[in-house]
CSV table of N, CA and C in Angstrom, one decimal:
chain,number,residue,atom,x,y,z
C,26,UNK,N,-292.0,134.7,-165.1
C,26,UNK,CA,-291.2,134.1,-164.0
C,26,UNK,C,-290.2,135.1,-163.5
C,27,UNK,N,-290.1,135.5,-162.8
C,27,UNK,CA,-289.0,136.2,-161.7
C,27,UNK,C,-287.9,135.5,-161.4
C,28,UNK,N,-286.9,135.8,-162.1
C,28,UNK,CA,-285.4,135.3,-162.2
C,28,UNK,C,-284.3,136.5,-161.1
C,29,UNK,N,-283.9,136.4,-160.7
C,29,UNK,CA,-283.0,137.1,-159.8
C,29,UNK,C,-281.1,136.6,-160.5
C,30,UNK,N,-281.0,137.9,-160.8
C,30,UNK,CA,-279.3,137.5,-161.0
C,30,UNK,C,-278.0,138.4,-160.2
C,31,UNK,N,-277.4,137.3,-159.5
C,31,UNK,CA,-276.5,137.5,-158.4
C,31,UNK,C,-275.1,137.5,-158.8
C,32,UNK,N,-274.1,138.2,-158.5
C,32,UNK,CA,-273.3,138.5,-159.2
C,32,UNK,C,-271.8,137.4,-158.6
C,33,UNK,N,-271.4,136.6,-159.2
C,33,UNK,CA,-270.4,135.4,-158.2
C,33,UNK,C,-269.0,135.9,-158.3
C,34,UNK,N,-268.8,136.4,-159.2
C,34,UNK,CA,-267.1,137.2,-159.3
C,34,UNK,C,-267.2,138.1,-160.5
C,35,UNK,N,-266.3,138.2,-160.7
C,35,UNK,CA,-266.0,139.1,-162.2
C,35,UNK,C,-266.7,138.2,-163.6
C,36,UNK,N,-266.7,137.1,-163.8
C,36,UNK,CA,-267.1,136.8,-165.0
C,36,UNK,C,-268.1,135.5,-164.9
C,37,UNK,N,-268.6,135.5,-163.3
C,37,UNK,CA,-270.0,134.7,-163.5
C,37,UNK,C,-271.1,135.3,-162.3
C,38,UNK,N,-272.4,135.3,-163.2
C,38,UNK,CA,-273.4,135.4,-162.6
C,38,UNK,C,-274.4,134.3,-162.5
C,39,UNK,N,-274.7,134.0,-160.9
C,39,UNK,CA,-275.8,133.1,-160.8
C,39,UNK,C,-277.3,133.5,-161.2
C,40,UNK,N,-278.2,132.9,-162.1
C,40,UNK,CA,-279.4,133.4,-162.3
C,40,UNK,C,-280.7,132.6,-161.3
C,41,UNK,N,-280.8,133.2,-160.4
C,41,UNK,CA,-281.9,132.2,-159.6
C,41,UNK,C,-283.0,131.9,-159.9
C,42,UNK,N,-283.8,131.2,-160.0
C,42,UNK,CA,-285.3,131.0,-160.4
C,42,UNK,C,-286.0,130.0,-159.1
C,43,UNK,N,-287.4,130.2,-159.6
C,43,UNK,CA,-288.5,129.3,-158.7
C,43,UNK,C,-287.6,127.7,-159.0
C,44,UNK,N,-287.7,127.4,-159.7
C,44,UNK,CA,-287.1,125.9,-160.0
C,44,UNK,C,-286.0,125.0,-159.2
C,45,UNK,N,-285.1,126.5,-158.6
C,45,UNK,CA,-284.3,126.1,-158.0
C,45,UNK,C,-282.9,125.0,-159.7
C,46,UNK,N,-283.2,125.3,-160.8
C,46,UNK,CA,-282.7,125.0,-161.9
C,46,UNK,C,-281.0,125.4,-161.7
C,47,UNK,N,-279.7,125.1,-161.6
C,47,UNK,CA,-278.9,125.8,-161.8
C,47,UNK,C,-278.7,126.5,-163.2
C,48,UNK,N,-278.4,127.9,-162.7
C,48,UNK,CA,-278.0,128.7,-164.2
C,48,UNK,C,-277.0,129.8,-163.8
C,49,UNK,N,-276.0,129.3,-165.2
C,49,UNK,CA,-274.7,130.3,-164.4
C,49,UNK,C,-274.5,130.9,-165.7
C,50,UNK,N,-274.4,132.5,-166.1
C,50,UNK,CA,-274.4,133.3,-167.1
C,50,UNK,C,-272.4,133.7,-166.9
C,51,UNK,N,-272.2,133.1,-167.7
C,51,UNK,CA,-270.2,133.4,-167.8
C,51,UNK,C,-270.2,134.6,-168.9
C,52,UNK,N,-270.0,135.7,-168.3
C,52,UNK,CA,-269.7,137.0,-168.8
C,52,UNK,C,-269.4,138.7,-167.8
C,53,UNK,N,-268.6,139.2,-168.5
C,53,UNK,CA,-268.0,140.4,-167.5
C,53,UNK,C,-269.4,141.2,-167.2
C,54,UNK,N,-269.2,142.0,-166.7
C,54,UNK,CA,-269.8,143.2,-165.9
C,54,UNK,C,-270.7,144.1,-167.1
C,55,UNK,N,-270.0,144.2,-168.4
C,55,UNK,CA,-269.9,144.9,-169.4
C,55,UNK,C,-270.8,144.4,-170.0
C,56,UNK,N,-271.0,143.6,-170.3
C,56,UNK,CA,-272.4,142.5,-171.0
C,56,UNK,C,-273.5,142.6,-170.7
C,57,UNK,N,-274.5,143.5,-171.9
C,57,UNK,CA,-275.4,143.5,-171.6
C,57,UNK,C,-276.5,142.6,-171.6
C,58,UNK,N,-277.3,142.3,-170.7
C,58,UNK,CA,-278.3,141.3,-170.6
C,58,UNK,C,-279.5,141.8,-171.0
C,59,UNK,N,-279.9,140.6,-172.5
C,59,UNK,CA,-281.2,141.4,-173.1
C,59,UNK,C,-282.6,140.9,-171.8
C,60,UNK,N,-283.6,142.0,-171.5
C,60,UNK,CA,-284.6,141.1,-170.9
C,60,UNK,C,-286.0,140.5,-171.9
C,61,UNK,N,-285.3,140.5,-173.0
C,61,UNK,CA,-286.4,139.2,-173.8
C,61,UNK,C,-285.9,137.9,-173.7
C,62,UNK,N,-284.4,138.3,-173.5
C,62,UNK,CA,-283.1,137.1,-173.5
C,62,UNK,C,-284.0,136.3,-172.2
C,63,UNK,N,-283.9,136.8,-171.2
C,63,UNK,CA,-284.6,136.2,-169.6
C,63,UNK,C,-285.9,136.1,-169.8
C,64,UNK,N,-286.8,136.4,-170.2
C,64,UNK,CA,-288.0,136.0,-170.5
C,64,UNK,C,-287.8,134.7,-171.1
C,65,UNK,N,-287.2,134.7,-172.0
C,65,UNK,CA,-286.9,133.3,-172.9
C,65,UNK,C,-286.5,132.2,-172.0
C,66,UNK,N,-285.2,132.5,-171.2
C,66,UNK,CA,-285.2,131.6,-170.3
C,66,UNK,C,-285.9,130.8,-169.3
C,67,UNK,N,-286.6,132.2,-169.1
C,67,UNK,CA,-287.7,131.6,-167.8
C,67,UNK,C,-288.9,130.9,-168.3
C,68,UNK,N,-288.9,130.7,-170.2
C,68,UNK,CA,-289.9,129.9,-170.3
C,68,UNK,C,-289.3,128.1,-170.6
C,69,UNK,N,-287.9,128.7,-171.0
C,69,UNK,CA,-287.7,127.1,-171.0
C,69,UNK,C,-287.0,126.9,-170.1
C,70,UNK,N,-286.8,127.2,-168.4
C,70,UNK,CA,-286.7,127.0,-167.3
C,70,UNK,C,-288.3,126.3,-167.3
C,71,UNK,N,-289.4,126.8,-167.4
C,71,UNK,CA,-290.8,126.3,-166.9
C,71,UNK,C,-290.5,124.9,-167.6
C,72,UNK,N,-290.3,124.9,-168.9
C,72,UNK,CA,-290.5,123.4,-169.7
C,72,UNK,C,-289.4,122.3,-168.9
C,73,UNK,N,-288.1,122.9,-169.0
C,73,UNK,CA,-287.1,121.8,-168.5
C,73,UNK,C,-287.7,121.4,-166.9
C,74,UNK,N,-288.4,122.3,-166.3
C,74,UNK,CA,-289.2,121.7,-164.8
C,74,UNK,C,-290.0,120.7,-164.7
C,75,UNK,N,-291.1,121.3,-165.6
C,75,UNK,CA,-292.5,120.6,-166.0
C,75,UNK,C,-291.7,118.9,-166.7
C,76,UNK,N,-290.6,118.9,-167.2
C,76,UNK,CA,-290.0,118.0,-168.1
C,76,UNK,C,-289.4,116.7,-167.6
C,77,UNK,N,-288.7,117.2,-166.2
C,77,UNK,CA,-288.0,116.5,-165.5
C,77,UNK,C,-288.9,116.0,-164.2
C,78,UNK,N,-289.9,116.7,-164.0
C,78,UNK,CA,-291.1,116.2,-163.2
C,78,UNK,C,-291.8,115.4,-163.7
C,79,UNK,N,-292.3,115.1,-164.7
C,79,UNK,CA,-292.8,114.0,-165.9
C,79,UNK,C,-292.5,112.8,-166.2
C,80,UNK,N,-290.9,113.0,-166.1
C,80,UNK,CA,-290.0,111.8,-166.7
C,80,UNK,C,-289.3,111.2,-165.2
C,81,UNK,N,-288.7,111.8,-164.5
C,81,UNK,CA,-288.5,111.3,-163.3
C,81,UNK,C,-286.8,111.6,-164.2
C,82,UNK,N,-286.2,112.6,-164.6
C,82,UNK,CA,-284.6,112.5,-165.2
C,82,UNK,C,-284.4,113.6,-163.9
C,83,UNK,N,-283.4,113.9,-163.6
C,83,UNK,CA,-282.0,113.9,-162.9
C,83,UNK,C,-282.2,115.9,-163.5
C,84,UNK,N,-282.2,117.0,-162.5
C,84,UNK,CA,-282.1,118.3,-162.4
C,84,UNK,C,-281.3,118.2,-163.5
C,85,UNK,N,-281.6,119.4,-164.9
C,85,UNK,CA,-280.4,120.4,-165.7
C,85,UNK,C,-279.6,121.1,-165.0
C,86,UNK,N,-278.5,120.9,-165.5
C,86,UNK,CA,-277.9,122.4,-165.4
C,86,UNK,C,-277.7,123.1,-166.7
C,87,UNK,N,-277.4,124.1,-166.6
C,87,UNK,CA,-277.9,125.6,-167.8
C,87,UNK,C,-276.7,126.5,-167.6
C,88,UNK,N,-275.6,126.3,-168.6
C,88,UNK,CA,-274.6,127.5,-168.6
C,88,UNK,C,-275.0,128.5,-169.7
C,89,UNK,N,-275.3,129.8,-169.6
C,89,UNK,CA,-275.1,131.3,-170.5
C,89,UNK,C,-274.0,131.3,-171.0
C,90,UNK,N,-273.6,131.6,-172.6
C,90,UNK,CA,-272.2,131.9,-172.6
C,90,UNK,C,-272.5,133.5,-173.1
C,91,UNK,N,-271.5,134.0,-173.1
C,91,UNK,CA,-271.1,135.6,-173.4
C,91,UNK,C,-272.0,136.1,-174.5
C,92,UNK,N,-272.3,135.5,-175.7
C,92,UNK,CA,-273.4,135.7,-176.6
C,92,UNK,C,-274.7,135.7,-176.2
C,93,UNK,N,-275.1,135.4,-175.1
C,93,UNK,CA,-276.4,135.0,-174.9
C,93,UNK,C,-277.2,136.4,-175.4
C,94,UNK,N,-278.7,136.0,-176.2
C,94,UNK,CA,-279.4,136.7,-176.6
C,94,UNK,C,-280.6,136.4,-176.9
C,95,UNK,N,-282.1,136.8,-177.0
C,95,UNK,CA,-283.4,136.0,-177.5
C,95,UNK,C,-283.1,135.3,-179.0
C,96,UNK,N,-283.3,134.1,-178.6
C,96,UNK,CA,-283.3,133.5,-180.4
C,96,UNK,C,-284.9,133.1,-180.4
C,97,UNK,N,-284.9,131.8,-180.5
C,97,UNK,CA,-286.5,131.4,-181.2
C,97,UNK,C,-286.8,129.9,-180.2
C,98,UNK,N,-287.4,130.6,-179.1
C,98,UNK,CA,-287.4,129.3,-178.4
C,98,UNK,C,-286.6,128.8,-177.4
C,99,UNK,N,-285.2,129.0,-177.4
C,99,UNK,CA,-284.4,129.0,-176.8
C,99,UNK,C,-283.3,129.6,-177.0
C,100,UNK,N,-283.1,130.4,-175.7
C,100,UNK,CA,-282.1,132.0,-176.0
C,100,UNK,C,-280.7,131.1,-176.8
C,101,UNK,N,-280.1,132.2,-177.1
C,101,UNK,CA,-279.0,131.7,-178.5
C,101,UNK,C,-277.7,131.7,-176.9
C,102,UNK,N,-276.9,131.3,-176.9
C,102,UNK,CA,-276.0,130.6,-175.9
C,102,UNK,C,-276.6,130.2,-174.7
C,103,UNK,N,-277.3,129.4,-174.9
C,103,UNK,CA,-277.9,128.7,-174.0
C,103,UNK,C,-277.1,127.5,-174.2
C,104,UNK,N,-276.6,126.5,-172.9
C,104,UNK,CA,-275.9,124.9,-173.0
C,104,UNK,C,-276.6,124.5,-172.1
C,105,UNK,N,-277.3,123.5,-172.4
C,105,UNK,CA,-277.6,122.9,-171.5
C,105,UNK,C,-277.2,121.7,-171.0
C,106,UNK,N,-277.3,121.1,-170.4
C,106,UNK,CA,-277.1,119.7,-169.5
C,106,UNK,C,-278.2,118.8,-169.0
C,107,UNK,N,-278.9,118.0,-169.8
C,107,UNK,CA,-280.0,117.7,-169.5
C,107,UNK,C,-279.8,116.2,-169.1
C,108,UNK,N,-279.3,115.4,-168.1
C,108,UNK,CA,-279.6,114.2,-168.4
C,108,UNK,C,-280.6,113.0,-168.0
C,109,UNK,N,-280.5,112.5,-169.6
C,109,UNK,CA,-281.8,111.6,-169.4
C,109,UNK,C,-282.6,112.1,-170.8
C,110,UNK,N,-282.7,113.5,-171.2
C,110,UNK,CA,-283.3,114.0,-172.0
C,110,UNK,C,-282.7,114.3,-173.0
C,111,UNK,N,-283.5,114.7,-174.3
C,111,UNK,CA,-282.6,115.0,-175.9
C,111,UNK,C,-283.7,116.3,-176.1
C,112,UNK,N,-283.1,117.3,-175.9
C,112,UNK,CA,-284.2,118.4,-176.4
C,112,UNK,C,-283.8,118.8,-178.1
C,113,UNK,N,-284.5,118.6,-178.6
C,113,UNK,CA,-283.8,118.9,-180.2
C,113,UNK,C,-284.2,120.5,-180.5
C,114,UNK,N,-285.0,121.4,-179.7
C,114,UNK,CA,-285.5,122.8,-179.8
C,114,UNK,C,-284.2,123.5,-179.6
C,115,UNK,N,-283.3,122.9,-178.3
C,115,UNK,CA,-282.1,123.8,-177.8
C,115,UNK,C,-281.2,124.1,-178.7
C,116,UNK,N,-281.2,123.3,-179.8
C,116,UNK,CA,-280.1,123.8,-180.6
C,116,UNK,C,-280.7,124.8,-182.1
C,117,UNK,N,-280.2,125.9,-182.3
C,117,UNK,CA,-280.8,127.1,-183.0
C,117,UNK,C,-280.0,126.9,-184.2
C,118,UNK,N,-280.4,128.3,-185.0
C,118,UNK,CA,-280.2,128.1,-186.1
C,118,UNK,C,-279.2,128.9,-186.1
C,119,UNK,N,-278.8,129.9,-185.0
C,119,UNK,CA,-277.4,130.8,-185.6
C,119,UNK,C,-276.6,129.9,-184.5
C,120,UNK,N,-275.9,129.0,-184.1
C,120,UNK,CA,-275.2,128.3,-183.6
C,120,UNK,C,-273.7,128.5,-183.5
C,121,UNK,N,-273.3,129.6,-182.2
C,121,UNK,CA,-271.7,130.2,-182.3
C,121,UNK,C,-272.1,131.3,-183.1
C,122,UNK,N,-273.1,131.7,-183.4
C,122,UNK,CA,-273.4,133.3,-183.9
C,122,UNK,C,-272.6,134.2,-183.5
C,123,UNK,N,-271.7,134.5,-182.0
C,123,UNK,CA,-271.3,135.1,-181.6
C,123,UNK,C,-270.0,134.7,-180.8
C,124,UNK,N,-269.5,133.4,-181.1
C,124,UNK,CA,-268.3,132.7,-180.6
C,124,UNK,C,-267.7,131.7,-181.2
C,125,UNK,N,-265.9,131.9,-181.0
C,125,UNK,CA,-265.1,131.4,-181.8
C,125,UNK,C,-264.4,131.3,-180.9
C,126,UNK,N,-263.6,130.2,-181.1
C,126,UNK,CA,-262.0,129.3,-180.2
C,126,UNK,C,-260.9,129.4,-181.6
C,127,UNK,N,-260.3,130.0,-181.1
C,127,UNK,CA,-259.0,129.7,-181.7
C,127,UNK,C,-257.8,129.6,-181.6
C,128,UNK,N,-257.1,128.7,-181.4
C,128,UNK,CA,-255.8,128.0,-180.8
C,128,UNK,C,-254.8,128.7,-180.7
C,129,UNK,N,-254.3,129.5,-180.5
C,129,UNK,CA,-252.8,130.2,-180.9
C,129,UNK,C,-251.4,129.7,-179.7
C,130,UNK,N,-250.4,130.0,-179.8
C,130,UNK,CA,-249.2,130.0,-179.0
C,130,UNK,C,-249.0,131.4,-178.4
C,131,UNK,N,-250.1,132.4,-178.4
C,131,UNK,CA,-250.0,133.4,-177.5
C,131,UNK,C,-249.9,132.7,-175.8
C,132,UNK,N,-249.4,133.7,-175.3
C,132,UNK,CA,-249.6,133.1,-174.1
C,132,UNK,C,-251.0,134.8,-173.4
C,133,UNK,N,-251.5,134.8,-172.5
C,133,UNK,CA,-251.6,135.6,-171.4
C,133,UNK,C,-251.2,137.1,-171.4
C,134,UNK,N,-250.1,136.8,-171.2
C,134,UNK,CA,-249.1,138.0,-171.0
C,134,UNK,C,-248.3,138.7,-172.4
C,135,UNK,N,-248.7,137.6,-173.3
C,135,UNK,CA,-248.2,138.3,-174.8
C,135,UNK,C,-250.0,139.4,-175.7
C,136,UNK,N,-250.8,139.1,-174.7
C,136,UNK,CA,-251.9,139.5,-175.7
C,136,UNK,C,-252.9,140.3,-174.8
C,137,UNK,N,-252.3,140.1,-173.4
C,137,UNK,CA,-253.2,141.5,-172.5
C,137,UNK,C,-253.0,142.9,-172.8
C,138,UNK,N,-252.0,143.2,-172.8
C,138,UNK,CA,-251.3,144.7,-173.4
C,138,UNK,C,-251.8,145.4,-174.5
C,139,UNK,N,-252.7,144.6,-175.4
C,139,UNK,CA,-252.9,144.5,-176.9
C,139,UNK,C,-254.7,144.3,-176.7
C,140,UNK,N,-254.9,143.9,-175.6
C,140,UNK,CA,-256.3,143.3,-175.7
C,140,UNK,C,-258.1,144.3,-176.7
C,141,UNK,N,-257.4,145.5,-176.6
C,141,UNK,CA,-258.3,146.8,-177.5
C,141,UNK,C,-258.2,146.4,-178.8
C,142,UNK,N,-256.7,146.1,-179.4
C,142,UNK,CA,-256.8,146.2,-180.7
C,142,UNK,C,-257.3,144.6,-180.9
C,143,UNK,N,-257.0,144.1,-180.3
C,143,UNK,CA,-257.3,142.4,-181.1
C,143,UNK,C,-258.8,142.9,-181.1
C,144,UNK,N,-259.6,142.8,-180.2
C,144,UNK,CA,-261.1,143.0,-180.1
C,144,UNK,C,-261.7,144.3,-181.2
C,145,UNK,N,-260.7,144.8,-181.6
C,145,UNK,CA,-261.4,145.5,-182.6
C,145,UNK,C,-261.1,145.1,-184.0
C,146,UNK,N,-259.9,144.3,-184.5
C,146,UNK,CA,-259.6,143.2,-185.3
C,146,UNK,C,-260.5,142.1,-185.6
C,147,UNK,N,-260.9,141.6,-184.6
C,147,UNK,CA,-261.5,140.3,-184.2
C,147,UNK,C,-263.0,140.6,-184.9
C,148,UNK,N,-263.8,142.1,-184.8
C,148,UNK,CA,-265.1,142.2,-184.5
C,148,UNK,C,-264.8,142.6,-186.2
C,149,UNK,N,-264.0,143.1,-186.7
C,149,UNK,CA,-263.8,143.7,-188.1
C,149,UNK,C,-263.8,142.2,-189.0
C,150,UNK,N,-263.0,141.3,-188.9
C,150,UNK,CA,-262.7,139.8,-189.4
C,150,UNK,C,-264.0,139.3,-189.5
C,151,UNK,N,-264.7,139.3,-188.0
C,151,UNK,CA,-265.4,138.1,-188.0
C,151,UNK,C,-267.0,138.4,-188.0
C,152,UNK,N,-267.4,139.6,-187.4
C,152,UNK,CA,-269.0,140.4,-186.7
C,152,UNK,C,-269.2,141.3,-187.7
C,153,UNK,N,-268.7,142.1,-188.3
C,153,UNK,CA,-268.9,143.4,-189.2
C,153,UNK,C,-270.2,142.3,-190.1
C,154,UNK,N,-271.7,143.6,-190.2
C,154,UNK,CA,-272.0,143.2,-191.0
C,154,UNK,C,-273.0,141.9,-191.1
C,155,UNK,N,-273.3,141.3,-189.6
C,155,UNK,CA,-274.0,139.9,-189.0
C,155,UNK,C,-275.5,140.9,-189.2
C,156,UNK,N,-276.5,140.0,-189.7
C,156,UNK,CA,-277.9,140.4,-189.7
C,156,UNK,C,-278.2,141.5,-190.7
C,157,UNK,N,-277.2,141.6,-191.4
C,157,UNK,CA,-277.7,142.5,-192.5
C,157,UNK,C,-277.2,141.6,-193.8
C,158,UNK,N,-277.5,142.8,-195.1
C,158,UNK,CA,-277.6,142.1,-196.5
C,158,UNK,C,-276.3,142.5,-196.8
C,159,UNK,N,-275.3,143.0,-196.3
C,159,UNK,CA,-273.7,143.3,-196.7
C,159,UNK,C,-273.2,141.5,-196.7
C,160,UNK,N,-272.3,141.7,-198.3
C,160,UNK,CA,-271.9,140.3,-198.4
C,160,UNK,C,-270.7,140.6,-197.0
C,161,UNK,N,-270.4,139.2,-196.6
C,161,UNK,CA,-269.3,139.0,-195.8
C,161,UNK,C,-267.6,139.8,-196.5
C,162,UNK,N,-267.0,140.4,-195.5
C,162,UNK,CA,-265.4,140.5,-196.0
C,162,UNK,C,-264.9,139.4,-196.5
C,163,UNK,N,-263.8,139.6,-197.7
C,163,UNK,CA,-263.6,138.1,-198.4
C,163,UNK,C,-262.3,137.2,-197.2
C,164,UNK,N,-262.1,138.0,-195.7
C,164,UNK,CA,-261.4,137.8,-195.1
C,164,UNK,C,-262.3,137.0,-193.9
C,165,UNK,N,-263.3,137.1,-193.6
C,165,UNK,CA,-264.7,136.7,-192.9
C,165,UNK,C,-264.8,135.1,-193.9
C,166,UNK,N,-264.9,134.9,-195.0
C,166,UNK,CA,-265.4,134.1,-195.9
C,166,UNK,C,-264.2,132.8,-195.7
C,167,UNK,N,-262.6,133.3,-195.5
C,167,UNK,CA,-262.3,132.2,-195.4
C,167,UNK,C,-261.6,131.5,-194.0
C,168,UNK,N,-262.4,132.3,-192.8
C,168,UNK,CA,-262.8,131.9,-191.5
C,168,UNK,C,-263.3,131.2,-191.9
């Protein structure tokens, strides 16, 4: 399937398809997009079509988040919005593999100045070491 992706501002891209499906990939410029990742999509773009043409449910919408990458079936930050339907395939087995919320009383303007070292803190804490046989940091462990 031939997906076309259009660039909407700094940190979203529209991904167009035959389906006319909405799909909005939320990530900077910098992010690379795997193309097994889009292959992936464009197959369960074909299913959620074929799906909602069957059933008579109400268009998906499909948000990418920043992790997105080929998982097994359905790319790994894939969200979807299906209503009407329960896909139990969409949800994977590394789930937030590559995303974390965490509350602080920073504001904006306390943590832009800084933004290199937190992201290299952040990736040492929490990413060092994903997909291989290294046990976790005992600082990773009580994340």
């Amino acid at each position: 399937m031939k997906l076309d992706l259009e660039r909407l501002d700094g940190v979203r891209t529209c991904v167009h398809n035959p389906h006319g499906i909405p799909v909005t990939l939320h990530a900077t410029d910098d992010v690379r997009v795997e193309r097994a990742a889009l292959t992936e999509l464009g197959d369960l773009l074909d299913a959620l079509a074929r799906t909602t043409r069957a059933f008579g449910t109400a268009t998906p919408t499909v948000t990418l988040t920043p992790d997105f990458h080929r998982g097994r079936g359905v790319p790994v930050g894939t969200v979807l919005h299906a209503p009407g339907l329960l896909l139990p395939v969409a949800l994977g087995a590394d789930v937030g593999c590559g995303m974390r919320l965490h509350v602080t009383s920073l504001t904006a303007p306390d943590v832009t100045p800084h933004l290199g070292a937190v992201e290299v803190a952040l990736r040492r804490t929490f990413f060092e070491g994903a997909g291989t046989s290294r046990p976790p940091r005992p600082c990773a462990r009580q994340s």
